[in-house]
Coordinates of C-alpha atoms and ligand atoms in Angstrom, one line a residue:
X168 CA -22.8 39.0 13.5
X169 CA -22.3 35.6 12.1
X170 CA -20.3 32.8 13.6
X171 CA -16.6 32.8 13.0
X172 CA -15.6 30.7 10.0
X173 CA -14.2 27.3 10.7
X174 CA -10.6 27.1 9.5
X175 CA -9.7 24.3 7.1
X176 CA -7.0 22.0 8.4
X177 CA -3.8 21.1 6.4
X178 CA -5.2 17.6 6.0
X179 CA -8.6 18.8 4.6
X180 CA -6.9 21.1 2.2
X181 CA -4.5 18.3 1.1
X182 CA -7.4 15.9 0.5
X183 CA -9.4 18.4 -1.4
X184 CA -6.5 19.3 -3.5
X185 CA -5.6 15.7 -4.4
X186 CA -9.2 15.2 -5.4
X187 CA -8.8 18.2 -7.8
X188 CA -5.3 17.2 -9.0
X189 CA -6.2 13.5 -9.7
X190 CA -9.4 14.3 -11.3
X191 CA -7.7 16.9 -13.5
X192 CA -5.3 14.2 -14.5
X193 CA -7.9 11.6 -15.1
X194 CA -9.8 14.1 -17.4
X195 CA -6.7 15.1 -19.2
X196 CA -6.9 14.2 -22.9
X197 CA -4.7 11.3 -24.2
X198 CA -3.9 13.7 -27.0
X199 CA -3.6 17.1 -25.4
X200 CA -3.2 20.3 -27.3
X201 CA -0.1 22.3 -26.7
X202 CA -2.2 24.8 -24.7
X203 CA -3.5 22.1 -22.5
X204 CA 0.1 20.8 -21.9
X205 CA 1.2 24.3 -21.0
X206 CA -1.9 24.8 -18.7
X207 CA -1.2 21.5 -16.9
X208 CA 2.4 22.5 -16.2
X209 CA 1.2 26.0 -15.0
X210 CA -1.2 24.5 -12.6
X211 CA 1.5 22.4 -11.0
X212 CA 4.0 25.2 -11.1
X213 CA 1.6 27.7 -9.5
X214 CA 1.0 25.2 -6.6
X215 CA 4.8 25.3 -5.9
X216 CA 4.4 29.0 -5.0
X217 CA 0.9 29.7 -4.0
X218 CA -0.4 26.4 -2.5
X219 CA -2.0 27.9 0.7
X220 CA 0.4 26.1 3.1
X221 CA 3.8 27.5 2.6
X222 CA 5.8 24.6 4.0
X223 CA 3.9 22.3 1.8
X224 CA 4.4 24.5 -1.4
X225 CA 8.2 24.6 -0.6
X226 CA 8.4 21.0 -0.2
X227 CA 6.3 20.3 -3.3
X228 CA 8.7 22.6 -5.2
X229 CA 11.6 20.2 -4.4
X230 CA 9.5 17.3 -5.6
X231 CA 8.5 19.0 -8.9
X232 CA 12.1 20.2 -9.6
X233 CA 13.4 16.6 -9.1
X234 CA 10.6 15.1 -11.3
X235 CA 8.9 17.7 -13.6
X236 CA 5.4 17.0 -14.8
X237 CA 5.0 14.8 -17.9
X238 CA 2.1 16.1 -19.9
X239 CA 2.6 14.6 -23.4
X240 CA -0.4 12.2 -22.9
X241 CA -3.2 11.7 -20.2
X242 CA -1.7 8.5 -19.2
X243 CA 1.7 10.2 -18.5
X244 CA 0.1 13.0 -16.6
X245 CA -1.9 10.5 -14.5
X246 CA 1.3 8.5 -13.8
X247 CA 3.3 11.7 -12.9
X248 CA 0.5 12.8 -10.5
X249 CA 0.5 9.4 -8.7
X250 CA 4.4 9.6 -8.4
X251 CA 4.3 13.2 -7.1
X252 CA 1.6 12.2 -4.5
X253 CA 3.7 9.2 -3.5
X254 CA 6.8 11.5 -3.0
X255 CA 4.6 13.6 -0.6
X256 CA 3.3 10.4 1.1
X257 CA 6.8 9.1 1.6
X258 CA 7.9 12.4 3.2
X259 CA 4.9 12.2 5.6
X260 CA 5.4 8.5 6.5
X261 CA 2.2 7.5 4.7
X262 CA 1.9 4.3 2.7
X263 CA 3.0 4.5 -0.9
X264 CA 0.0 4.1 -3.3
X265 CA 0.2 1.5 -6.1
X266 CA 0.0 3.6 -9.2
X267 CA -1.4 0.6 -11.1
X268 CA -4.5 1.2 -9.1
X269 CA -4.8 4.9 -9.7
X270 CA -7.3 4.5 -12.6
X271 CA -9.5 2.5 -10.5
X272 CA -9.4 5.1 -7.7
X273 CA -9.7 8.3 -9.8
X274 CA -12.0 8.7 -12.8
X275 CA -13.0 11.5 -15.1
X276 CA -15.9 13.6 -13.7
X277 CA -19.3 12.1 -14.0
X278 CA -21.4 14.8 -15.6
X279 CA -23.4 13.3 -18.6
X280 CA -26.1 15.6 -19.6
X281 CA -29.7 14.5 -19.9
X282 CA -29.1 13.6 -23.5
X283 CA -26.2 11.4 -22.6
X284 CA -23.6 13.8 -23.9
X285 CA -20.7 14.5 -21.5
X286 CA -20.5 18.2 -20.8
X287 CA -17.1 17.7 -19.1
X288 CA -14.9 16.2 -21.7
X289 CA -12.1 18.6 -22.6
X290 CA -11.4 19.2 -26.3
X291 CA -9.0 16.7 -27.8
X292 CA -5.9 17.9 -29.7
X293 CA -6.7 16.1 -32.9
X294 CA -10.2 17.8 -32.9
X295 CA -8.9 21.3 -32.2
X296 CA -6.0 21.3 -34.6
Ligands
LIG1586 P1 -4.2 12.0 1.0 O1 -2.7 12.0 0.9 O2 -4.8 13.4 1.1 O3 -4.8 11.2 -0.3 C1 -6.2 11.1 -0.5 C2 -6.6 9.9 -1.2 O4 -5.8 9.7 -2.4 C3 -6.1 8.6 -0.3 O5 -7.1 8.3 0.5 C4 -5.9 7.6 -1.5 O6 -7.2 7.0 -1.9 C5 -5.5 8.4 -2.6 N1 -4.0 8.4 -2.9 C6 -3.0 8.4 -2.1 N2 -1.8 8.4 -2.6 C7 -2.0 8.4 -4.0 C8 -1.2 8.4 -5.1 N3 0.1 8.4 -5.0 N4 -1.9 8.4 -6.3 C9 -3.2 8.4 -6.4 N5 -4.0 8.4 -5.4 C10 -3.5 8.4 -4.1 N6 0.9 17.8 4.3 C11 1.8 18.0 5.1 O7 1.6 17.8 6.3 N7 3.1 18.5 4.7 C12 3.4 18.7 3.5 O8 4.5 19.2 3.0 C13 2.3 18.6 2.4 N8 2.5 18.8 1.2 C14 1.5 18.7 0.3 C15 1.6 19.2 -1.0 C16 0.5 19.1 -1.9 C17 0.7 19.5 -3.4 C18 -0.7 18.6 -1.6 C19 -1.8 18.5 -2.5 C20 -0.9 18.2 -0.2 C21 0.2 18.2 0.7 N9 0.0 17.8 2.0 C22 1.1 18.0 3.0 C23 -1.2 17.2 2.5 C24 -1.0 15.6 2.4 O9 -0.6 15.2 1.2 C25 -2.4 15.0 2.7 O10 -3.4 15.4 1.7 C26 -3.0 15.1 4.1 O11 -2.0 14.7 5.0 C27 -4.2 14.1 4.2 O12 -3.8 12.8 3.9 P2 -4.7 11.6 3.8 O13 -4.1 10.4 4.5 O14 -6.1 11.9 4.2 O15 -4.6 11.2 2.3

């Protein structure tokens, strides 16, 4: 009989999810394929329904309906993610983050292989077309 699992708090879940979302945006290609644009919208859309805190999901749904994700370029998606996070921050009485600093806070994943080639870069639209 193992110990009972330690439940994750709403704050821990939020911080982990923002790491995922801002890193996803930082890694998003400047020239995404249509599939990548659909996928980015789908990830956000799914969170408005199955983010594992129902109140947060409902609340996030209002934010996304008022300001749908912009996914035409990496820069746009990064800016949208910062705006969406700030909308959550405002509603929780947290400080608003300066989106000019988002690129300094969130970077693409560091996963250069031994040969120096990045194994994390997503395919770029121009190369896949
Ligand atoms: P977090 O808000 O988790 O931020 C983590 C780090 O991100 C910060 O330390 C800062 O370095 C950076 N950051 C902050 N703002 C921005 C920004 N705009 N752009 C880029 N980087 C930024 N909690 C609730 O109680 N009620 C809710 O309704 C709710 N809804 C949520 C909806 C979603 C989709 C998510 C992902 C989380 C939600 N949360 C909600 C959790 C909440 O947003 C926080 O994650 C949690 O309160 C912990 O806050 P924190 O102060 O540690 O920093």
